[in-house]
Amino acid sequence: MFSKLCKEAELQYYKRMFDSRTNSMKQLWRNLNNVCSFNYNKRKSNAVAKIINEGREITNQYEISMHFNNYFSTVGEQLLQQSKNKIQNKVPPSAFYDNSVKNSMFCWPVDTVEISKLIRNLQHSKSPGYDNITASLIKEVSEGIIQPLVYIYNLSMETGIFPDNLKIAKVIPAYKKGDACMASNYRPISLLSIFDKLFEKVMYKRLYSHLECHKVLYNYQFGFRKNHGTNLALIEVIDSIYKSLDSGKIVCGVFLDLQKAFDTVQHDILLNKLFNYGIRGVVQKWFHSYLYQRRQYTVIGKVNSSMAFVSCGIPQGSVLGPLLFLIYINDIKNACCDTSIKLFADDANFFAEGDNESELAIKVNRILDNISLWCAANKLSLSPAKTCYSIFGNCSSNIKLLLNGKEIGKTESVKYLGLLIDDKLKWINHIDNVYNKIIKYVGIFL
């Protein structure tokens, strides 16, 4: 009887865990990973035993935290310096600007109802920032802090001054892959104050409303936007290939790799683009205050580094950051006169068609040259080594494509937004990849 009851309880437990009616897709995968222990190799803490810097071994926790903080806070500037002499900046960013938005953005005041709703929707799972004030604590004391928050937020928007204490980021290194002793094999998890995130949500609503009202955002930008997503992006890409093939054309798809695009965004260029799109006056002053003089410190175990200023890049872990990046990259479309570039945040690709290989090579190289000019003007870097192309259609020979004077490689299959696209559009590689992923989960359903 006991064994029977245990089996029934176990069955009900797993039914609840994998019920698609009550669990989101994200939660279902999280439950699968927890049950099957596929995340066993992920680090459970951010403790780092040692780091190697220029041949020197560092084991002191404070020195390690300082090394990480220096690396994370300067990675954008270092990349900019490395690429500065490779491409001469022949044109200014304004050469690619869209038509100026005549109407300036109106920033309406925030009220207690709006702040109260934002506080109610806070997720308890979100980690606190440097102040260690959690979402649950804010909810507990919400009645006593809503009025002060409304006053502070409205005062900030009226004066164009963003509070300095809300510009402090607590950074935790998360190991990715490769040598665990190299700082470059970690990515920064940036934790901001929840009061900052509440304020950013207030400004996000106003900024996004302005952009939508004036139809600023590029139609083929599928990242970080409502009613857009990977499904639409993939459908658009595949449909464009099939349409060209049905017309008897040869299609070349180029998959671009922007190096650390979020980290290398230049604040002065971003502010000029904001001005062009109608973010002017005191509202632009607010964004200037929001972007400049940001600070961060890195935590290793229980040891904190000292503060460091971040001079470029989109604020990591922020609510406004992704939308600001979309604005920064929005006019890349003007560098692609012969085709429509497809974007998912910083993932970019374009597809060009031609009647023969030579015509196609000329067209694609012209587009690559224009994109290189746009990147140079906006101080972003493309990696020729990670940029690749595929040929779709009746073409047996390779074509020579150059990016910044370096030849880019051809691939028969490329991974784009989780989908393996092969040059024959037969999906065998993608099916095999999905099969290899799900086969390890089969045992749990038996």
Tab-separated table of C-alpha atoms in Angstrom:
chain	number	residue	atom	x	y	z
A	1	MET	CA	0.000	0.000	0.000
A	2	PHE	CA	2.800	2.393	0.904
A	3	SER	CA	4.635	1.782	-2.382
A	4	LYS	CA	1.431	2.276	-4.335
A	5	LEU	CA	0.712	5.603	-2.626
A	6	CYS	CA	4.291	6.764	-3.238
A	7	LYS	CA	4.052	5.975	-6.953
A	8	GLU	CA	0.730	7.787	-7.239
A	9	ALA	CA	2.113	10.818	-5.392
A	10	GLU	CA	5.193	10.832	-7.636
A	11	LEU	CA	2.998	10.605	-10.748
A	12	GLN	CA	0.856	13.535	-9.604
A	13	TYR	CA	3.984	15.534	-8.757
A	14	TYR	CA	5.432	15.158	-12.251
A	15	LYS	CA	2.058	15.832	-13.845
A	16	ARG	CA	1.938	19.177	-12.065
A	17	MET	CA	5.537	19.972	-13.031
A	18	PHE	CA	4.950	19.284	-16.728
A	19	ASP	CA	1.391	20.511	-17.147
A	20	SER	CA	1.543	22.950	-20.062
A	21	ARG	CA	-1.735	24.535	-18.979
A	22	THR	CA	-0.322	25.810	-15.692
A	23	ASN	CA	3.387	26.231	-16.587
A	24	SER	CA	4.978	28.541	-19.106
A	25	MET	CA	7.420	27.115	-21.646
A	26	LYS	CA	10.283	28.706	-19.715
A	27	GLN	CA	9.121	27.058	-16.496
A	28	LEU	CA	8.699	23.674	-18.214
A	29	TRP	CA	12.329	23.735	-19.401
A	30	ARG	CA	13.480	24.861	-15.971
A	31	ASN	CA	11.641	21.935	-14.396
A	32	LEU	CA	13.184	19.526	-16.896
A	33	ASN	CA	16.676	20.810	-16.141
A	34	ASN	CA	16.088	20.539	-12.389
A	35	VAL	CA	14.728	17.013	-12.553
A	36	CYS	CA	17.292	15.703	-15.018
A	37	SER	CA	20.227	17.580	-13.451
A	38	PHE	CA	21.538	18.810	-16.797
A	39	ASN	CA	22.890	21.950	-15.153
A	40	TYR	CA	25.302	20.051	-12.970
A	41	ASN	CA	28.276	21.763	-14.568
A	42	LYS	CA	27.026	25.254	-13.823
A	43	ARG	CA	28.608	27.013	-10.921
A	44	LYS	CA	26.395	27.368	-7.879
A	45	SER	CA	28.248	30.401	-6.581
A	46	ASN	CA	30.356	33.172	-8.006
A	47	ALA	CA	33.466	32.149	-6.077
A	48	VAL	CA	36.580	32.175	-8.272
A	49	ALA	CA	39.690	30.443	-6.932
A	50	LYS	CA	42.200	32.120	-9.223
A	51	ILE	CA	42.588	34.313	-12.279
A	52	ILE	CA	45.542	34.587	-14.650
A	53	ASN	CA	46.368	38.069	-15.900
A	54	GLU	CA	49.334	38.571	-18.251
A	55	GLY	CA	50.961	35.384	-16.978
A	56	ARG	CA	50.533	36.338	-13.315
A	57	GLU	CA	48.401	34.123	-11.077
A	58	ILE	CA	45.973	36.002	-8.812
A	59	THR	CA	44.433	34.156	-5.846
A	60	ASN	CA	43.567	37.000	-3.472
A	61	GLN	CA	39.786	37.468	-3.586
A	62	TYR	CA	39.930	41.261	-3.474
A	63	GLU	CA	42.484	41.394	-6.295
A	64	ILE	CA	40.336	38.995	-8.308
A	65	SER	CA	37.283	41.206	-7.797
A	66	MET	CA	39.308	44.268	-8.833
A	67	HIS	CA	40.573	42.498	-11.951
A	68	PHE	CA	37.048	41.508	-12.977
A	69	ASN	CA	35.708	44.982	-12.302
A	70	ASN	CA	38.439	46.598	-14.355
A	71	TYR	CA	37.848	44.153	-17.207
A	72	PHE	CA	34.060	44.568	-17.259
A	73	SER	CA	34.144	48.359	-16.945
A	74	THR	CA	36.715	48.902	-19.720
A	75	VAL	CA	35.953	46.109	-22.213
A	76	GLY	CA	34.031	48.479	-24.502
A	77	GLU	CA	36.788	51.101	-24.550
A	78	GLN	CA	39.476	48.483	-25.137
A	79	LEU	CA	37.604	47.048	-28.107
A	80	LEU	CA	37.132	50.530	-29.498
A	81	GLN	CA	40.867	51.246	-29.232
A	82	GLN	CA	41.720	47.952	-30.951
A	83	SER	CA	39.482	48.692	-33.923
A	84	LYS	CA	40.170	52.440	-34.068
A	85	ASN	CA	43.072	52.200	-36.492
A	86	LYS	CA	41.694	49.356	-38.581
A	87	ILE	CA	38.961	51.362	-40.302
A	88	GLN	CA	39.171	55.046	-41.026
A	89	ASN	CA	36.005	56.882	-40.043
A	90	LYS	CA	35.156	58.356	-43.439
A	91	VAL	CA	31.610	59.497	-42.671
A	92	PRO	CA	29.822	60.860	-39.582
A	93	PRO	CA	26.908	58.979	-37.962
A	94	SER	CA	24.515	61.675	-39.214
A	95	ALA	CA	25.116	60.501	-42.805
A	96	PHE	CA	22.844	57.529	-42.075
A	97	TYR	CA	20.201	59.310	-39.988
A	98	ASP	CA	16.493	58.867	-40.627
A	99	ASN	CA	14.339	61.922	-41.236
A	100	SER	CA	14.123	64.006	-38.091
A	101	VAL	CA	10.998	63.662	-35.936
A	102	LYS	CA	9.532	67.153	-35.693
A	103	ASN	CA	7.483	66.639	-32.537
A	104	SER	CA	9.456	66.493	-29.305
A	105	MET	CA	8.725	63.808	-26.732
A	106	PHE	CA	6.291	64.754	-23.972
A	107	CYS	CA	7.040	63.192	-20.599
A	108	TRP	CA	3.806	63.185	-18.612
A	109	PRO	CA	4.024	63.098	-14.786
A	110	VAL	CA	3.839	59.860	-12.857
A	111	ASP	CA	1.105	59.320	-10.256
A	112	THR	CA	0.476	57.005	-7.308
A	113	VAL	CA	-1.693	54.649	-9.376
A	114	GLU	CA	1.105	53.981	-11.880
A	115	ILE	CA	3.736	53.390	-9.183
A	116	SER	CA	1.372	51.212	-7.145
A	117	LYS	CA	0.723	48.993	-10.174
A	118	LEU	CA	4.443	48.679	-10.924
A	119	ILE	CA	5.175	47.662	-7.325
A	120	ARG	CA	2.397	45.045	-7.357
A	121	ASN	CA	3.881	43.512	-10.503
A	122	LEU	CA	7.395	43.192	-9.057
A	123	GLN	CA	8.712	39.627	-9.109
A	124	HIS	CA	9.974	38.269	-5.802
A	125	SER	CA	12.650	36.240	-7.597
A	126	LYS	CA	14.518	39.336	-8.796
A	127	SER	CA	17.831	39.867	-7.019
A	128	PRO	CA	18.388	43.206	-5.255
A	129	GLY	CA	21.021	45.730	-6.255
A	130	TYR	CA	23.777	47.344	-4.200
A	131	ASP	CA	21.257	48.541	-1.557
A	132	ASN	CA	20.103	44.934	-0.851
A	133	ILE	CA	16.460	46.072	-0.796
A	134	THR	CA	14.330	43.242	-2.141
A	135	ALA	CA	11.068	43.349	-4.078
A	136	SER	CA	9.222	41.641	-1.227
A	137	LEU	CA	10.352	44.337	1.218
A	138	ILE	CA	9.225	47.104	-1.145
A	139	LYS	CA	5.811	45.452	-1.425
A	140	GLU	CA	5.544	45.213	2.341
A	141	VAL	CA	6.168	48.944	2.865
A	142	SER	CA	4.618	50.189	-0.387
A	143	GLU	CA	1.920	52.287	1.283
A	144	GLY	CA	4.540	54.346	3.071
A	145	ILE	CA	6.919	54.891	0.115
A	146	ILE	CA	4.646	55.454	-2.890
A	147	GLN	CA	4.169	59.184	-2.283
A	148	PRO	CA	7.931	59.850	-1.782
A	149	LEU	CA	8.719	57.837	-4.913
A	150	VAL	CA	6.183	59.793	-6.963
A	151	TYR	CA	7.729	63.048	-5.739
A	152	ILE	CA	11.322	61.935	-6.462
A	153	TYR	CA	10.515	60.532	-9.917
A	154	ASN	CA	8.559	63.618	-10.984
A	155	LEU	CA	11.262	65.924	-9.650
A	156	SER	CA	13.877	63.992	-11.635
A	157	MET	CA	11.874	64.248	-14.862
A	158	GLU	CA	11.182	67.952	-14.295
A	159	THR	CA	14.836	68.843	-13.671
A	160	GLY	CA	16.436	66.329	-16.044
A	161	ILE	CA	18.682	64.958	-13.285
A	162	PHE	CA	18.854	61.206	-12.682
A	163	PRO	CA	19.777	60.268	-9.061
A	164	ASP	CA	23.434	59.192	-8.764
A	165	ASN	CA	22.674	56.393	-6.307
A	166	LEU	CA	20.428	54.743	-8.881
A	167	LYS	CA	23.350	54.546	-11.341
A	168	ILE	CA	25.343	52.057	-9.245
A	169	ALA	CA	25.518	48.468	-10.516
A	170	LYS	CA	26.455	45.401	-8.503
A	171	VAL	CA	28.201	43.000	-10.905
A	172	ILE	CA	28.515	39.243	-10.462
A	173	PRO	CA	30.698	37.271	-12.917
A	174	ALA	CA	28.969	34.266	-14.475
A	175	TYR	CA	31.188	31.598	-16.000
A	176	LYS	CA	30.424	30.800	-19.655
A	177	LYS	CA	32.909	28.294	-21.032
A	178	GLY	CA	36.593	27.812	-21.672
A	179	ASP	CA	39.435	28.452	-19.243
A	180	ALA	CA	37.911	29.402	-15.874
A	181	CYS	CA	41.058	31.392	-15.050
A	182	MET	CA	40.425	33.959	-17.793
A	183	ALA	CA	38.154	36.928	-17.104
A	184	SER	CA	37.115	37.001	-20.767
A	185	ASN	CA	35.325	33.660	-20.254
A	186	TYR	CA	32.863	35.240	-17.821
A	187	ARG	CA	29.919	37.474	-18.522
A	188	PRO	CA	28.787	40.187	-16.104
A	189	ILE	CA	25.428	39.851	-14.366
A	190	SER	CA	24.579	43.438	-13.496
A	191	LEU	CA	22.159	43.994	-10.607
A	192	LEU	CA	20.549	47.407	-10.237
A	193	SER	CA	18.442	48.843	-7.436
A	194	ILE	CA	14.766	47.946	-7.696
A	195	PHE	CA	13.955	51.641	-7.200
A	196	ASP	CA	15.984	52.278	-10.350
A	197	LYS	CA	14.065	49.611	-12.272
A	198	LEU	CA	10.738	51.092	-11.176
A	199	PHE	CA	11.855	54.500	-12.439
A	200	GLU	CA	13.158	53.045	-15.696
A	201	LYS	CA	9.813	51.336	-16.314
A	202	VAL	CA	8.144	54.730	-15.918
A	203	MET	CA	10.453	56.300	-18.530
A	204	TYR	CA	10.337	53.226	-20.791
A	205	LYS	CA	6.560	53.568	-21.112
A	206	ARG	CA	6.886	57.203	-22.192
A	207	LEU	CA	9.802	56.660	-24.559
A	208	TYR	CA	8.273	53.598	-26.246
A	209	SER	CA	4.960	55.420	-26.655
A	210	HIS	CA	6.765	58.284	-28.431
A	211	LEU	CA	8.669	55.914	-30.728
A	212	GLU	CA	5.522	53.963	-31.635
A	213	CYS	CA	3.479	57.117	-32.201
A	214	HIS	CA	6.000	58.371	-34.769
A	215	LYS	CA	6.783	54.914	-36.197
A	216	VAL	CA	10.498	55.314	-35.492
A	217	LEU	CA	11.582	51.700	-34.973
A	218	TYR	CA	12.639	49.677	-38.011
A	219	ASN	CA	10.000	47.240	-39.297
A	220	TYR	CA	12.478	44.348	-39.434
A	221	GLN	CA	13.772	44.824	-35.894
A	222	PHE	CA	12.312	41.844	-34.034
A	223	GLY	CA	14.159	42.097	-30.715
A	224	PHE	CA	12.865	43.641	-27.463
A	225	ARG	CA	9.561	44.724	-29.029
A	226	LYS	CA	5.924	43.975	-28.290
A	227	ASN	CA	4.253	41.596	-30.746
A	228	HIS	CA	7.644	40.725	-32.230
A	229	GLY	CA	9.838	37.746	-31.522
A	230	THR	CA	12.044	34.967	-32.844
A	231	ASN	CA	9.156	33.237	-34.616
A	232	LEU	CA	8.338	36.282	-36.725
A	233	ALA	CA	12.025	36.919	-37.411
A	234	LEU	CA	12.598	33.347	-38.596
A	235	ILE	CA	9.442	33.304	-40.726
A	236	GLU	CA	10.478	36.559	-42.404
A	237	VAL	CA	13.987	35.252	-43.165
A	238	ILE	CA	12.855	31.884	-44.546
A	239	ASP	CA	10.014	33.391	-46.573
A	240	SER	CA	12.372	35.897	-48.190
A	241	ILE	CA	14.692	33.049	-49.232
A	242	TYR	CA	11.861	30.951	-50.700
A	243	LYS	CA	10.439	33.963	-52.552
A	244	SER	CA	13.755	34.628	-54.276
A	245	LEU	CA	14.321	30.970	-55.099
A	246	ASP	CA	10.837	30.714	-56.612
A	247	SER	CA	11.830	33.571	-58.937
A	248	GLY	CA	14.797	31.545	-60.173
A	249	LYS	CA	17.359	33.705	-58.393
A	250	ILE	CA	20.502	32.744	-56.482
A	251	VAL	CA	20.381	33.962	-52.895
A	252	CYS	CA	23.296	34.854	-50.635
A	253	GLY	CA	22.603	35.148	-46.936
A	254	VAL	CA	25.208	36.971	-44.828
A	255	PHE	CA	25.151	36.522	-41.048
A	256	LEU	CA	26.965	39.382	-39.362
A	257	ASP	CA	28.691	39.301	-35.990
A	258	LEU	CA	28.778	42.584	-34.070
A	259	GLN	CA	31.460	42.373	-31.379
A	260	LYS	CA	30.167	43.285	-27.907
A	261	ALA	CA	27.746	45.746	-29.460
A	262	PHE	CA	25.994	46.609	-26.172
A	263	ASP	CA	29.330	47.370	-24.486
A	264	THR	CA	30.662	49.670	-27.204
A	265	VAL	CA	27.696	52.022	-27.636
A	266	GLN	CA	28.967	55.619	-27.552
A	267	HIS	CA	26.848	57.893	-25.366
A	268	ASP	CA	27.364	61.049	-27.428
A	269	ILE	CA	26.263	59.298	-30.624
A	270	LEU	CA	23.244	57.793	-28.856
A	271	LEU	CA	22.180	61.195	-27.490
A	272	ASN	CA	22.417	62.741	-30.950
A	273	LYS	CA	20.211	59.973	-32.332
A	274	LEU	CA	17.729	60.509	-29.511
A	275	PHE	CA	17.619	64.209	-30.427
A	276	ASN	CA	16.965	63.322	-34.069
A	277	TYR	CA	14.043	61.121	-33.002
A	278	GLY	CA	12.439	63.879	-30.929
A	279	ILE	CA	13.948	63.338	-27.468
A	280	ARG	CA	14.925	66.918	-26.776
A	281	GLY	CA	15.056	69.561	-24.067
A	282	VAL	CA	14.769	68.465	-20.451
A	283	VAL	CA	13.998	64.868	-21.494
A	284	GLN	CA	17.303	64.589	-23.330
A	285	LYS	CA	19.013	66.200	-20.355
A	286	TRP	CA	17.509	63.380	-18.271
A	287	PHE	CA	18.926	60.731	-20.618
A	288	HIS	CA	22.313	62.455	-20.576
A	289	SER	CA	22.267	62.305	-16.768
A	290	TYR	CA	21.097	58.684	-16.910
A	291	LEU	CA	23.926	57.538	-19.212
A	292	TYR	CA	26.936	59.427	-17.858
A	293	GLN	CA	28.919	58.879	-14.656
A	294	ARG	CA	27.578	55.381	-14.076
A	295	ARG	CA	29.494	53.276	-11.565
A	296	GLN	CA	29.870	49.598	-10.802
A	297	TYR	CA	31.616	47.206	-8.457
A	298	THR	CA	32.158	43.449	-8.743
A	299	VAL	CA	31.406	40.843	-6.097
A	300	ILE	CA	33.504	37.669	-5.765
A	301	GLY	CA	32.148	35.426	-3.026
A	302	LYS	CA	31.656	37.880	-0.171
A	303	VAL	CA	34.348	40.320	-1.292
A	304	ASN	CA	33.517	43.584	-3.082
A	305	SER	CA	35.819	45.492	-5.386
A	306	SER	CA	36.066	49.261	-5.277
A	307	MET	CA	33.899	51.387	-7.586
A	308	ALA	CA	34.787	52.036	-11.221
A	309	PHE	CA	33.207	54.366	-13.772
A	310	VAL	CA	31.793	52.985	-17.025
A	311	SER	CA	32.431	55.386	-19.889
A	312	CYS	CA	30.552	53.674	-22.716
A	313	GLY	CA	27.998	50.989	-23.405
A	314	ILE	CA	24.348	50.414	-22.623
A	315	PRO	CA	23.661	49.930	-18.866
A	316	GLN	CA	23.605	46.176	-18.331
A	317	GLY	CA	20.619	44.735	-16.467
A	318	SER	CA	18.572	47.873	-17.048
A	319	VAL	CA	15.010	48.219	-18.321
A	320	LEU	CA	15.797	51.084	-20.701
A	321	GLY	CA	19.029	49.544	-22.033
A	322	PRO	CA	17.567	47.247	-24.706
A	323	LEU	CA	15.288	49.977	-26.074
A	324	LEU	CA	18.157	52.471	-26.201
A	325	PHE	CA	20.208	49.924	-28.138
A	326	LEU	CA	17.391	49.515	-30.682
A	327	ILE	CA	17.499	53.288	-31.190
A	328	TYR	CA	21.277	53.195	-31.596
A	329	ILE	CA	21.215	50.496	-34.277
A	330	ASN	CA	17.948	51.621	-35.888
A	331	ASP	CA	19.477	53.453	-38.867
A	332	ILE	CA	21.715	50.575	-39.997
A	333	LYS	CA	18.933	49.907	-42.500
A	334	ASN	CA	19.997	53.047	-44.369
A	335	ALA	CA	23.344	51.392	-45.116
A	336	CYS	CA	21.585	48.582	-47.004
A	337	CYS	CA	20.065	50.245	-50.053
A	338	ASP	CA	19.768	47.073	-52.143
A	339	THR	CA	18.143	44.844	-49.516
A	340	SER	CA	16.354	44.824	-46.171
A	341	ILE	CA	18.594	43.878	-43.281
A	342	LYS	CA	16.909	41.686	-40.660
A	343	LEU	CA	17.646	42.434	-37.004
A	344	PHE	CA	17.033	40.741	-33.690
A	345	ALA	CA	18.696	43.171	-31.267
A	346	ASP	CA	22.388	42.850	-32.274
A	347	ASP	CA	21.891	39.733	-34.433
A	348	ALA	CA	21.948	40.983	-38.008
A	349	ASN	CA	21.668	39.303	-41.379
A	350	PHE	CA	20.740	40.253	-44.907
A	351	PHE	CA	19.863	38.374	-48.056
A	352	ALA	CA	20.736	39.486	-51.572
A	353	GLU	CA	19.657	37.878	-54.836
A	354	GLY	CA	21.188	37.746	-58.295
A	355	ASP	CA	20.956	35.969	-61.625
A	356	ASN	CA	24.536	34.665	-61.444
A	357	GLU	CA	27.531	34.413	-59.112
A	358	SER	CA	29.409	37.462	-60.369
A	359	GLU	CA	26.394	39.771	-60.127
A	360	LEU	CA	25.635	38.446	-56.653
A	361	ALA	CA	29.228	38.938	-55.442
A	362	ILE	CA	29.273	42.570	-56.603
A	363	LYS	CA	25.970	43.330	-54.883
A	364	VAL	CA	26.860	41.639	-51.587
A	365	ASN	CA	30.317	43.231	-51.407
A	366	ARG	CA	28.748	46.659	-51.981
A	367	ILE	CA	26.340	46.080	-49.101
A	368	LEU	CA	29.165	44.857	-46.857
A	369	ASP	CA	31.191	47.992	-47.639
A	370	ASN	CA	28.245	50.206	-46.704
A	371	ILE	CA	27.620	48.307	-43.466
A	372	SER	CA	31.326	48.618	-42.620
A	373	LEU	CA	31.059	52.388	-43.128
A	374	TRP	CA	28.013	52.504	-40.834
A	375	CYS	CA	29.856	50.504	-38.155
A	376	ALA	CA	32.912	52.757	-38.388
A	377	ALA	CA	30.747	55.867	-38.111
A	378	ASN	CA	28.949	54.469	-35.066
A	379	LYS	CA	32.102	52.998	-33.508
A	380	LEU	CA	30.914	49.405	-33.617
A	381	SER	CA	33.042	46.462	-34.756
A	382	LEU	CA	32.269	43.578	-37.081
A	383	SER	CA	34.205	40.342	-36.748
A	384	PRO	CA	35.190	38.901	-40.162
A	385	ALA	CA	36.170	35.623	-38.456
A	386	LYS	CA	32.671	35.108	-37.018
A	387	THR	CA	30.746	36.574	-39.944
A	388	CYS	CA	29.767	33.962	-42.512
A	389	TYR	CA	27.607	33.485	-45.579
A	390	SER	CA	25.518	30.761	-47.223
A	391	ILE	CA	24.432	30.344	-50.833
A	392	PHE	CA	20.868	29.205	-51.502
A	393	GLY	CA	19.901	28.006	-54.954
A	394	ASN	CA	21.591	26.480	-57.978
A	395	CYS	CA	25.159	27.611	-57.365
A	396	SER	CA	28.012	25.147	-57.099
A	397	SER	CA	30.932	27.584	-56.764
A	398	ASN	CA	31.955	29.873	-53.918
A	399	ILE	CA	31.967	33.640	-54.216
A	400	LYS	CA	34.605	35.935	-52.745
A	401	LEU	CA	33.167	38.249	-50.108
A	402	LEU	CA	35.290	40.762	-48.230
A	403	LEU	CA	34.614	42.460	-44.908
A	404	ASN	CA	37.099	45.173	-43.980
A	405	GLY	CA	39.527	43.683	-46.496
A	406	LYS	CA	39.288	40.169	-45.049
A	407	GLU	CA	37.548	37.299	-46.760
A	408	ILE	CA	34.604	35.821	-44.871
A	409	GLY	CA	33.942	32.098	-44.829
A	410	LYS	CA	31.164	30.112	-46.408
A	411	THR	CA	29.082	27.694	-44.350
A	412	GLU	CA	26.589	25.033	-45.366
A	413	SER	CA	24.643	25.433	-42.141
A	414	VAL	CA	24.327	28.376	-39.760
A	415	LYS	CA	22.550	28.749	-36.433
A	416	TYR	CA	20.249	31.757	-36.339
A	417	LEU	CA	17.990	32.420	-33.335
A	418	GLY	CA	18.126	28.773	-32.344
A	419	LEU	CA	17.319	27.437	-35.817
A	420	LEU	CA	19.916	25.634	-37.921
A	421	ILE	CA	19.440	26.880	-41.495
A	422	ASP	CA	21.194	24.777	-44.140
A	423	ASP	CA	21.843	25.932	-47.685
A	424	LYS	CA	19.456	23.298	-49.108
A	425	LEU	CA	16.632	24.245	-46.700
A	426	LYS	CA	16.090	20.568	-45.926
A	427	TRP	CA	16.206	21.002	-42.101
A	428	ILE	CA	18.061	17.716	-41.569
A	429	ASN	CA	20.730	19.383	-39.422
A	430	HIS	CA	18.130	21.153	-37.294
A	431	ILE	CA	16.069	17.998	-36.823
A	432	ASP	CA	19.171	16.066	-35.762
A	433	ASN	CA	20.116	18.854	-33.357
A	434	VAL	CA	16.643	18.883	-31.763
A	435	TYR	CA	16.624	15.091	-31.591
A	436	ASN	CA	19.967	15.011	-29.775
A	437	LYS	CA	18.653	17.551	-27.288
A	438	ILE	CA	15.363	15.880	-26.448
A	439	ILE	CA	16.562	12.264	-26.432
A	440	LYS	CA	18.085	12.768	-22.988
A	441	TYR	CA	14.692	13.842	-21.629
A	442	VAL	CA	12.831	10.759	-22.872
A	443	GLY	CA	13.564	8.678	-19.788
A	444	ILE	CA	11.518	10.906	-17.528
A	445	PHE	CA	8.340	10.254	-19.503
A	446	LEU	CA	8.632	6.459	-19.488
